[in-house]
């Protein structure tokens, strides 16, 4: 079954934690800007996708069962009940983060933005500003993927950064 979401041009990322839960994030230029859009029936029609307004322009998301992150602007939003209303989300400004545009978690969470990694030493620290540490780079990573203690980041010119968590 294939569904269709009318405002798809303004959705910038999607993550599914299972075949029964997916989340998309909305970026600028639409009524979905700053929203997480979740579904417990991702193959259903548009009415099965529920927008939840948060803050900022969201450009990246990451989900696993009972835990999701969204990143955009200089903020990270997290929830252990991502299908819940906006009160189920914590929005945390990350001081000095610049524009965040990619996020992923394993044993640690990594957010990418403006020439730096923002790293949360472990998932339990993601809702505390002190839990995030800036790691500067001399290149601009654009994508990141983490699993367990491994995170791999890359840019569009062939640079690949491989790191392991010390949490």
GROMACS .gro file of N, CA and C in nm:
model
  501
    1UNK      N    1   0.084  -0.118   0.000
    1UNK     CA    2   0.000   0.000   0.000
    1UNK      C    3   0.089   0.124   0.000
    2UNK      N    4   0.052   0.221  -0.079
    2UNK     CA    5   0.128   0.345  -0.088
    2UNK      C    6   0.037   0.460  -0.048
    3UNK      N    7   0.082   0.539   0.048
    3UNK     CA    8   0.005   0.656   0.090
    3UNK      C    9   0.061   0.781   0.026
    4UNK      N   10  -0.003   0.892   0.051
    4UNK     CA   11   0.039   1.018  -0.008
    4UNK      C   12   0.015   1.129   0.093
    5UNK      N   13   0.114   1.214   0.113
    5UNK     CA   14   0.100   1.328   0.201
    5UNK      C   15   0.114   1.454   0.117
    6UNK      N   16   0.010   1.537   0.114
    6UNK     CA   17   0.005   1.654   0.026
    6UNK      C   18   0.120   1.751   0.044
    7UNK      N   19   0.170   1.769   0.164
    7UNK     CA   20   0.270   1.870   0.194
    7UNK      C   21   0.412   1.813   0.192
    8UNK      N   22   0.434   1.706   0.116
    8UNK     CA   23   0.560   1.633   0.120
    8UNK      C   24   0.681   1.718   0.079
    9UNK      N   25   0.662   1.822  -0.003
    9UNK     CA   26   0.774   1.905  -0.042
    9UNK      C   27   0.837   1.977   0.076
   10UNK      N   28   0.764   1.991   0.183
   10UNK     CA   29   0.815   2.062   0.299
   10UNK      C   30   0.847   1.970   0.415
   11UNK      N   31   0.856   1.842   0.388
   11UNK     CA   32   0.900   1.744   0.487
   11UNK      C   33   1.043   1.708   0.452
   12UNK      N   34   1.132   1.713   0.549
   12UNK     CA   35   1.273   1.699   0.515
   12UNK      C   36   1.337   1.568   0.556
   13UNK      N   37   1.275   1.490   0.644
   13UNK     CA   38   1.337   1.364   0.685
   13UNK      C   39   1.230   1.273   0.742
   14UNK      N   40   1.257   1.143   0.737
   14UNK     CA   41   1.164   1.045   0.792
   14UNK      C   42   1.244   0.936   0.862
   15UNK      N   43   1.190   0.883   0.970
   15UNK     CA   44   1.253   0.774   1.042
   15UNK      C   45   1.143   0.683   1.093
   16UNK      N   46   1.163   0.552   1.078
   16UNK     CA   47   1.066   0.454   1.126
   16UNK      C   48   1.135   0.365   1.229
   17UNK      N   49   1.071   0.350   1.345
   17UNK     CA   50   1.128   0.263   1.447
   17UNK      C   51   1.073   0.121   1.436
   18UNK      N   52   0.966   0.105   1.359
   18UNK     CA   53   0.906  -0.027   1.337
   18UNK      C   54   0.813  -0.015   1.216
   19UNK      N   55   0.751  -0.124   1.179
   19UNK     CA   56   0.656  -0.119   1.067
   19UNK      C   57   0.526  -0.052   1.109
   20UNK      N   58   0.511  -0.023   1.238
   20UNK     CA   59   0.389   0.042   1.286
   20UNK      C   60   0.413   0.180   1.346
   21UNK      N   61   0.532   0.238   1.328
   21UNK     CA   62   0.554   0.375   1.372
   21UNK      C   63   0.658   0.444   1.286
   22UNK      N   64   0.620   0.559   1.231
   22UNK     CA   65   0.713   0.643   1.156
   22UNK      C   66   0.691   0.788   1.196
   23UNK      N   67   0.796   0.867   1.181
   23UNK     CA   68   0.791   1.010   1.211
   23UNK      C   69   0.861   1.086   1.099
   24UNK      N   70   0.799   1.196   1.056
   24UNK     CA   71   0.860   1.288   0.960
   24UNK      C   72   0.875   1.423   1.029
   25UNK      N   73   0.966   1.506   0.978
   25UNK     CA   74   0.980   1.641   1.031
   25UNK      C   75   0.958   1.741   0.919
   26UNK      N   76   0.897   1.856   0.956
   26UNK     CA   77   0.868   1.961   0.859
   26UNK      C   78   0.968   2.073   0.869
   27UNK      N   79   1.010   2.121   0.752
   27UNK     CA   80   1.103   2.234   0.750
   27UNK      C   81   1.029   2.359   0.705
   28UNK      N   82   1.099   2.463   0.670
   28UNK     CA   83   1.038   2.593   0.641
   28UNK      C   84   0.948   2.594   0.518
   29UNK      N   85   0.858   2.689   0.517
   29UNK     CA   86   0.778   2.715   0.399
   29UNK      C   87   0.642   2.650   0.394
   30UNK      N   88   0.597   2.593   0.502
   30UNK     CA   89   0.465   2.531   0.499
   30UNK      C   90   0.401   2.533   0.636
   31UNK      N   91   0.278   2.488   0.641
   31UNK     CA   92   0.210   2.477   0.770
   31UNK      C   93   0.274   2.371   0.857
   32UNK      N   94   0.357   2.284   0.799
   32UNK     CA   95   0.424   2.178   0.875
   32UNK      C   96   0.559   2.221   0.930
   33UNK      N   97   0.601   2.344   0.905
   33UNK     CA   98   0.729   2.392   0.955
   33UNK      C   99   0.733   2.381   1.107
   34UNK      N  100   0.837   2.316   1.159
   34UNK     CA  101   0.851   2.300   1.304
   34UNK      C  102   0.763   2.192   1.363
   35UNK      N  103   0.704   2.107   1.280
   35UNK     CA  104   0.619   1.998   1.327
   35UNK      C  105   0.690   1.864   1.315
   36UNK      N  106   0.661   1.774   1.408
   36UNK     CA  107   0.687   1.633   1.385
   36UNK      C  108   0.554   1.575   1.339
   37UNK      N  109   0.559   1.488   1.242
   37UNK     CA  110   0.437   1.428   1.186
   37UNK      C  111   0.452   1.278   1.206
   38UNK      N  112   0.366   1.220   1.291
   38UNK     CA  113   0.381   1.080   1.330
   38UNK      C  114   0.262   0.997   1.284
   39UNK      N  115   0.288   0.866   1.268
   39UNK     CA  116   0.181   0.774   1.233
   39UNK      C  117   0.205   0.638   1.296
   40UNK      N  118   0.100   0.583   1.353
   40UNK     CA  119   0.102   0.445   1.401
   40UNK      C  120   0.047   0.351   1.295
   41UNK      N  121   0.015   0.407   1.179
   41UNK     CA  122  -0.031   0.332   1.063
   41UNK      C  123   0.029   0.396   0.938
   42UNK      N  124   0.162   0.382   0.919
   42UNK     CA  125   0.230   0.455   0.813
   42UNK      C  126   0.182   0.423   0.672
   43UNK      N  127   0.122   0.308   0.651
   43UNK     CA  128   0.073   0.275   0.517
   43UNK      C  129  -0.069   0.325   0.494
   44UNK      N  130  -0.128   0.388   0.595
   44UNK     CA  131  -0.262   0.443   0.582
   44UNK      C  132  -0.261   0.573   0.502
   45UNK      N  133  -0.377   0.632   0.488
   45UNK     CA  134  -0.386   0.757   0.413
   45UNK      C  135  -0.339   0.875   0.499
   46UNK      N  136  -0.349   0.995   0.444
   46UNK     CA  137  -0.297   1.115   0.510
   46UNK      C  138  -0.359   1.136   0.647
   47UNK      N  139  -0.483   1.093   0.668
   47UNK     CA  140  -0.547   1.113   0.798
   47UNK      C  141  -0.479   1.032   0.909
   48UNK      N  142  -0.396   0.936   0.873
   48UNK     CA  143  -0.324   0.855   0.971
   48UNK      C  144  -0.196   0.921   1.019
   49UNK      N  145  -0.160   1.035   0.960
   49UNK     CA  146  -0.040   1.109   0.996
   49UNK      C  147  -0.080   1.232   1.077
   50UNK      N  148  -0.030   1.244   1.200
   50UNK     CA  149  -0.072   1.349   1.292
   50UNK      C  150   0.043   1.449   1.312
   51UNK      N  151   0.023   1.576   1.273
   51UNK     CA  152   0.127   1.677   1.298
   51UNK      C  153   0.122   1.726   1.442
   52UNK      N  154   0.239   1.743   1.502
   52UNK     CA  155   0.252   1.797   1.637
   52UNK      C  156   0.347   1.916   1.630
   53UNK      N  157   0.298   2.037   1.657
   53UNK     CA  158   0.386   2.154   1.649
   53UNK      C  159   0.487   2.155   1.763
   54UNK      N  160   0.613   2.182   1.727
   54UNK     CA  161   0.718   2.197   1.829
   54UNK      C  162   0.774   2.337   1.816
   55UNK      N  163   0.897   2.350   1.772
   55UNK     CA  164   0.960   2.481   1.757
   55UNK      C  165   1.063   2.472   1.646
   56UNK      N  166   1.099   2.586   1.595
   56UNK     CA  167   1.205   2.596   1.495
   56UNK      C  168   1.169   2.526   1.366
   57UNK      N  169   1.265   2.523   1.279
   57UNK     CA  170   1.256   2.448   1.155
   57UNK      C  171   1.326   2.316   1.181
   58UNK      N  172   1.256   2.206   1.164
   58UNK     CA  173   1.315   2.075   1.189
   58UNK      C  174   1.360   2.015   1.057
   59UNK      N  175   1.481   1.964   1.053
   59UNK     CA  176   1.534   1.911   0.927
   59UNK      C  177   1.581   1.767   0.936
   60UNK      N  178   1.592   1.711   1.055
   60UNK     CA  179   1.640   1.574   1.068
   60UNK      C  180   1.572   1.507   1.186
   61UNK      N  181   1.553   1.376   1.174
   61UNK     CA  182   1.495   1.303   1.286
   61UNK      C  183   1.556   1.164   1.297
   62UNK      N  184   1.536   1.105   1.413
   62UNK     CA  185   1.586   0.971   1.443
   62UNK      C  186   1.487   0.907   1.539
   63UNK      N  187   1.447   0.784   1.513
   63UNK     CA  188   1.357   0.712   1.604
   63UNK      C  189   1.404   0.570   1.626
   64UNK      N  190   1.378   0.523   1.746
   64UNK     CA  191   1.384   0.382   1.779
   64UNK      C  192   1.264   0.358   1.870
   65UNK      N  193   1.229   0.236   1.901
   65UNK     CA  194   1.108   0.215   1.980
   65UNK      C  195   1.106   0.301   2.108
   66UNK      N  196   0.999   0.375   2.125
   66UNK     CA  197   0.972   0.458   2.243
   66UNK      C  198   1.074   0.570   2.264
   67UNK      N  199   1.139   0.617   2.156
   67UNK     CA  200   1.234   0.726   2.169
   67UNK      C  201   1.257   0.789   2.033
   68UNK      N  202   1.238   0.920   2.022
   68UNK     CA  203   1.267   0.991   1.897
   68UNK      C  204   1.335   1.124   1.928
   69UNK      N  205   1.417   1.167   1.834
   69UNK     CA  206   1.482   1.298   1.836
   69UNK      C  207   1.450   1.370   1.706
   70UNK      N  208   1.441   1.501   1.714
   70UNK     CA  209   1.431   1.585   1.594
   70UNK      C  210   1.528   1.700   1.614
   71UNK      N  211   1.593   1.744   1.507
   71UNK     CA  212   1.691   1.851   1.517
   71UNK      C  213   1.664   1.955   1.409
   72UNK      N  214   1.693   2.079   1.442
   72UNK     CA  215   1.681   2.188   1.347
   72UNK      C  216   1.710   2.319   1.415
   73UNK      N  217   1.753   2.417   1.337
   73UNK     CA  218   1.794   2.543   1.398
   73UNK      C  219   1.905   2.513   1.497
   74UNK      N  220   1.894   2.562   1.617
   74UNK     CA  221   1.995   2.532   1.719
   74UNK      C  222   1.932   2.452   1.834
   75UNK      N  223   1.830   2.370   1.801
   75UNK     CA  224   1.760   2.295   1.905
   75UNK      C  225   1.748   2.147   1.872
   76UNK      N  226   1.740   2.069   1.979
   76UNK     CA  227   1.710   1.926   1.972
   76UNK      C  228   1.579   1.905   2.044
   77UNK      N  229   1.488   1.829   1.983
   77UNK     CA  230   1.363   1.793   2.049
   77UNK      C  231   1.366   1.642   2.072
   78UNK      N  232   1.323   1.597   2.190
   78UNK     CA  233   1.325   1.454   2.219
   78UNK      C  234   1.195   1.413   2.287
   79UNK      N  235   1.161   1.285   2.270
   79UNK     CA  236   1.041   1.233   2.333
   79UNK      C  237   1.051   1.082   2.352
   80UNK      N  238   0.998   1.035   2.464
   80UNK     CA  239   0.982   0.891   2.485
   80UNK      C  240   0.840   0.848   2.452
   81UNK      N  241   0.757   0.944   2.411
   81UNK     CA  242   0.621   0.918   2.364
   81UNK      C  243   0.597   1.002   2.240
   82UNK      N  244   0.669   0.971   2.130
   82UNK     CA  245   0.669   1.059   2.014
   82UNK      C  246   0.533   1.074   1.945
   83UNK      N  247   0.442   0.982   1.965
   83UNK     CA  248   0.309   0.996   1.907
   83UNK      C  249   0.220   1.083   1.994
   84UNK      N  250   0.270   1.123   2.110
   84UNK     CA  251   0.193   1.206   2.202
   84UNK      C  252   0.188   1.350   2.155
   85UNK      N  253   0.111   1.430   2.221
   85UNK     CA  254   0.095   1.571   2.190
   85UNK      C  255   0.225   1.646   2.216
   86UNK      N  256   0.228   1.775   2.187
   86UNK     CA  257   0.353   1.852   2.198
   86UNK      C  258   0.410   1.851   2.339
   87UNK      N  259   0.327   1.835   2.443
   87UNK     CA  260   0.377   1.828   2.580
   87UNK      C  261   0.459   1.704   2.608
   88UNK      N  262   0.454   1.605   2.518
   88UNK     CA  263   0.533   1.484   2.534
   88UNK      C  264   0.676   1.504   2.483
   89UNK      N  265   0.704   1.621   2.427
   89UNK     CA  266   0.835   1.652   2.371
   89UNK      C  267   0.907   1.754   2.458
   90UNK      N  268   1.041   1.738   2.468
   90UNK     CA  269   1.126   1.836   2.533
   90UNK      C  270   1.210   1.902   2.425
   91UNK      N  271   1.204   2.034   2.415
   91UNK     CA  272   1.283   2.108   2.317
   91UNK      C  273   1.398   2.174   2.393
   92UNK      N  274   1.519   2.143   2.352
   92UNK     CA  275   1.639   2.189   2.421
   92UNK      C  276   1.726   2.272   2.327
   93UNK      N  277   1.741   2.402   2.353
   93UNK     CA  278   1.835   2.482   2.273
   93UNK      C  279   1.979   2.438   2.306
   94UNK      N  280   2.059   2.419   2.203
   94UNK     CA  281   2.200   2.381   2.221
   94UNK      C  282   2.284   2.506   2.193
   95UNK      N  283   2.334   2.567   2.300
   95UNK     CA  284   2.408   2.693   2.287
   95UNK      C  285   2.530   2.676   2.197
   96UNK      N  286   2.542   2.764   2.100
   96UNK     CA  287   2.656   2.763   2.010
   96UNK      C  288   2.652   2.655   1.903
   97UNK      N  289   2.538   2.589   1.888
   97UNK     CA  290   2.531   2.478   1.793
   97UNK      C  291   2.526   2.524   1.649
   98UNK      N  292   2.488   2.648   1.622
   98UNK     CA  293   2.467   2.690   1.484
   98UNK      C  294   2.342   2.623   1.431
   99UNK      N  295   2.341   2.589   1.304
   99UNK     CA  296   2.226   2.522   1.244
   99UNK      C  297   2.248   2.372   1.243
  100UNK      N  298   2.164   2.300   1.316
  100UNK     CA  299   2.172   2.154   1.320
  100UNK      C  300   2.095   2.098   1.201
  101UNK      N  301   2.153   1.995   1.136
  101UNK     CA  302   2.086   1.942   1.018
  101UNK      C  303   2.088   1.791   1.007
  102UNK      N  304   2.145   1.720   1.102
  102UNK     CA  305   2.143   1.572   1.100
  102UNK      C  306   2.157   1.522   1.242
  103UNK      N  307   2.090   1.411   1.273
  103UNK     CA  308   2.097   1.355   1.408
  103UNK      C  309   2.083   1.204   1.400
  104UNK      N  310   2.153   1.134   1.489
  104UNK     CA  311   2.143   0.989   1.498
  104UNK      C  312   2.188   0.947   1.638
  105UNK      N  313   2.141   0.831   1.682
  105UNK     CA  314   2.179   0.780   1.814
  105UNK      C  315   2.215   0.632   1.807
  106UNK      N  316   2.308   0.596   1.890
  106UNK     CA  317   2.340   0.458   1.923
  106UNK      C  318   2.346   0.458   2.075
  107UNK      N  319   2.462   0.422   2.131
  107UNK     CA  320   2.483   0.439   2.275
  107UNK      C  321   2.500   0.587   2.308
  108UNK      N  322   2.542   0.667   2.210
  108UNK     CA  323   2.550   0.812   2.221
  108UNK      C  324   2.463   0.872   2.112
  109UNK      N  325   2.433   1.000   2.124
  109UNK     CA  326   2.360   1.072   2.019
  109UNK      C  327   2.455   1.175   1.959
  110UNK      N  328   2.447   1.191   1.828
  110UNK     CA  329   2.530   1.287   1.756
  110UNK      C  330   2.439   1.374   1.672
  111UNK      N  331   2.457   1.505   1.681
  111UNK     CA  332   2.387   1.599   1.594
  111UNK      C  333   2.494   1.675   1.516
  112UNK      N  334   2.471   1.695   1.389
  112UNK     CA  335   2.566   1.767   1.305
  112UNK      C  336   2.514   1.906   1.277
  113UNK      N  337   2.607   2.001   1.273
  113UNK     CA  338   2.570   2.138   1.238
  113UNK      C  339   2.692   2.223   1.215
  114UNK      N  340   2.685   2.305   1.113
  114UNK     CA  341   2.783   2.410   1.084
  114UNK      C  342   2.927   2.378   1.124
  115UNK      N  343   2.982   2.270   1.073
  115UNK     CA  344   3.122   2.239   1.094
  115UNK      C  345   3.157   2.178   1.227
  116UNK      N  346   3.058   2.122   1.296
  116UNK     CA  347   3.087   2.062   1.427
  116UNK      C  348   2.991   1.948   1.455
  117UNK      N  349   3.036   1.859   1.540
  117UNK     CA  350   2.950   1.754   1.595
  117UNK      C  351   2.903   1.803   1.731
  118UNK      N  352   2.778   1.781   1.762
  118UNK     CA  353   2.730   1.798   1.899
  118UNK      C  354   2.705   1.657   1.949
  119UNK      N  355   2.771   1.618   2.057
  119UNK     CA  356   2.765   1.481   2.103
  119UNK      C  357   2.708   1.475   2.243
  120UNK      N  358   2.606   1.392   2.263
  120UNK     CA  359   2.555   1.364   2.398
  120UNK      C  360   2.621   1.235   2.442
  121UNK      N  361   2.692   1.239   2.553
  121UNK     CA  362   2.769   1.126   2.601
  121UNK      C  363   2.690   0.998   2.616
  122UNK      N  364   2.564   1.008   2.652
  122UNK     CA  365   2.476   0.892   2.649
  122UNK      C  366   2.333   0.942   2.641
  123UNK      N  367   2.243   0.854   2.604
  123UNK     CA  368   2.106   0.893   2.576
  123UNK      C  369   2.038   0.955   2.699
  124UNK      N  370   2.079   0.915   2.818
  124UNK     CA  371   2.016   0.971   2.938
  124UNK      C  372   2.047   1.120   2.956
  125UNK      N  373   2.145   1.173   2.884
  125UNK     CA  374   2.184   1.313   2.899
  125UNK      C  375   2.129   1.405   2.790
  126UNK      N  376   2.045   1.354   2.700
  126UNK     CA  377   2.006   1.436   2.586
  126UNK      C  378   1.919   1.555   2.622
  127UNK      N  379   1.850   1.552   2.735
  127UNK     CA  380   1.762   1.662   2.772
  127UNK      C  381   1.829   1.765   2.861
  128UNK      N  382   1.961   1.758   2.872
  128UNK     CA  383   2.036   1.854   2.951
  128UNK      C  384   2.139   1.922   2.861
  129UNK      N  385   2.140   2.054   2.862
  129UNK     CA  386   2.236   2.126   2.778
  129UNK      C  387   2.379   2.084   2.811
  130UNK      N  388   2.406   2.055   2.939
  130UNK     CA  389   2.540   2.013   2.979
  130UNK      C  390   2.573   1.873   2.928
  131UNK      N  391   2.474   1.800   2.881
  131UNK     CA  392   2.496   1.666   2.828
  131UNK      C  393   2.551   1.665   2.686
  132UNK      N  394   2.551   1.783   2.621
  132UNK     CA  395   2.598   1.792   2.482
  132UNK      C  396   2.734   1.860   2.479
  133UNK      N  397   2.827   1.806   2.403
  133UNK     CA  398   2.963   1.859   2.390
  133UNK      C  399   2.992   1.889   2.244
  134UNK      N  400   3.046   2.005   2.216
  134UNK     CA  401   3.079   2.044   2.079
  134UNK      C  402   3.216   1.990   2.042
  135UNK      N  403   3.224   1.926   1.926
  135UNK     CA  404   3.350   1.877   1.872
  135UNK      C  405   3.368   1.942   1.735
  136UNK      N  406   3.463   2.035   1.724
  136UNK     CA  407   3.483   2.108   1.599
  136UNK      C  408   3.557   2.024   1.497
  137UNK      N  409   3.529   2.050   1.370
  137UNK     CA  410   3.597   1.983   1.260
  137UNK      C  411   3.642   2.088   1.160
  138UNK      N  412   3.733   2.053   1.071
  138UNK     CA  413   3.774   2.145   0.965
  138UNK      C  414   3.707   2.110   0.833
  139UNK      N  415   3.604   2.027   0.838
  139UNK     CA  416   3.523   1.996   0.721
  139UNK      C  417   3.377   1.992   0.765
  140UNK      N  418   3.286   1.993   0.671
  140UNK     CA  419   3.145   2.005   0.703
  140UNK      C  420   3.073   1.871   0.685
  141UNK      N  421   3.062   1.793   0.793
  141UNK     CA  422   2.988   1.668   0.781
  141UNK      C  423   2.841   1.697   0.755
  142UNK      N  424   2.778   1.616   0.670
  142UNK     CA  425   2.639   1.640   0.632
  142UNK      C  426   2.546   1.526   0.669
  143UNK      N  427   2.598   1.409   0.695
  143UNK     CA  428   2.517   1.292   0.730
  143UNK      C  429   2.584   1.218   0.844
  144UNK      N  430   2.502   1.154   0.929
  144UNK     CA  431   2.557   1.073   1.038
  144UNK      C  432   2.466   0.954   1.062
  145UNK      N  433   2.526   0.843   1.096
  145UNK     CA  434   2.451   0.724   1.134
  145UNK      C  435   2.524   0.656   1.248
  146UNK      N  436   2.447   0.623   1.355
  146UNK     CA  437   2.507   0.560   1.472
  146UNK      C  438   2.434   0.430   1.503
  147UNK      N  439   2.508   0.332   1.550
  147UNK     CA  440   2.452   0.208   1.602
  147UNK      C  441   2.542   0.161   1.714
  148UNK      N  442   2.482   0.126   1.827
  148UNK     CA  443   2.558   0.088   1.947
  148UNK      C  444   2.664   0.192   1.975
  149UNK      N  445   2.792   0.156   1.982
  149UNK     CA  446   2.897   0.253   2.015
  149UNK      C  447   2.963   0.313   1.891
  150UNK      N  448   2.916   0.281   1.772
  150UNK     CA  449   2.977   0.328   1.647
  150UNK      C  450   2.896   0.440   1.585
  151UNK      N  451   2.964   0.548   1.546
  151UNK     CA  452   2.903   0.655   1.466
  151UNK      C  453   2.991   0.681   1.346
  152UNK      N  454   2.927   0.696   1.230
  152UNK     CA  455   2.997   0.726   1.106
  152UNK      C  456   2.933   0.852   1.048
  153UNK      N  457   3.017   0.952   1.019
  153UNK     CA  458   2.971   1.076   0.958
  153UNK      C  459   3.043   1.094   0.825
  154UNK      N  460   2.977   1.163   0.732
  154UNK     CA  461   3.040   1.187   0.602
  154UNK      C  462   3.001   1.324   0.550
  155UNK      N  463   3.077   1.370   0.452
  155UNK     CA  464   3.039   1.493   0.383
  155UNK      C  465   3.022   1.460   0.235
  156UNK      N  466   2.997   1.559   0.154
  156UNK     CA  467   2.973   1.537   0.012
  156UNK      C  468   3.098   1.531  -0.072
  157UNK      N  469   3.217   1.537  -0.011
  157UNK     CA  470   3.340   1.538  -0.089
  157UNK      C  471   3.431   1.419  -0.061
  158UNK      N  472   3.380   1.317   0.005
  158UNK     CA  473   3.458   1.196   0.027
  158UNK      C  474   3.518   1.180   0.165
  159UNK      N  475   3.504   1.279   0.252
  159UNK     CA  476   3.553   1.263   0.389
  159UNK      C  477   3.457   1.175   0.467
  160UNK      N  478   3.514   1.081   0.541
  160UNK     CA  479   3.435   0.994   0.629
  160UNK      C  480   3.502   0.995   0.765
  161UNK      N  481   3.422   1.014   0.869
  161UNK     CA  482   3.471   1.014   1.005
  161UNK      C  483   3.406   0.895   1.076
  162UNK      N  484   3.488   0.809   1.135
  162UNK     CA  485   3.439   0.693   1.207
  162UNK      C  486   3.483   0.709   1.352
  163UNK      N  487   3.388   0.699   1.443
  163UNK     CA  488   3.421   0.713   1.584
  163UNK      C  489   3.345   0.613   1.669
  164UNK      N  490   3.398   0.586   1.786
  164UNK     CA  491   3.330   0.498   1.880
  164UNK      C  492   3.306   0.574   2.009
  165UNK      N  493   3.197   0.539   2.075
  165UNK     CA  494   3.156   0.608   2.197
  165UNK      C  495   3.242   0.568   2.316
  166UNK      N  496   3.266   0.668   2.399
  166UNK     CA  497   3.332   0.643   2.524
  166UNK      C  498   3.238   0.669   2.641
  167UNK      N  499   3.111   0.720   2.607
  167UNK     CA  500   3.003   0.749   2.700
  167UNK      C  501   3.043   0.767   2.835
   0.00000   0.00000   0.00000
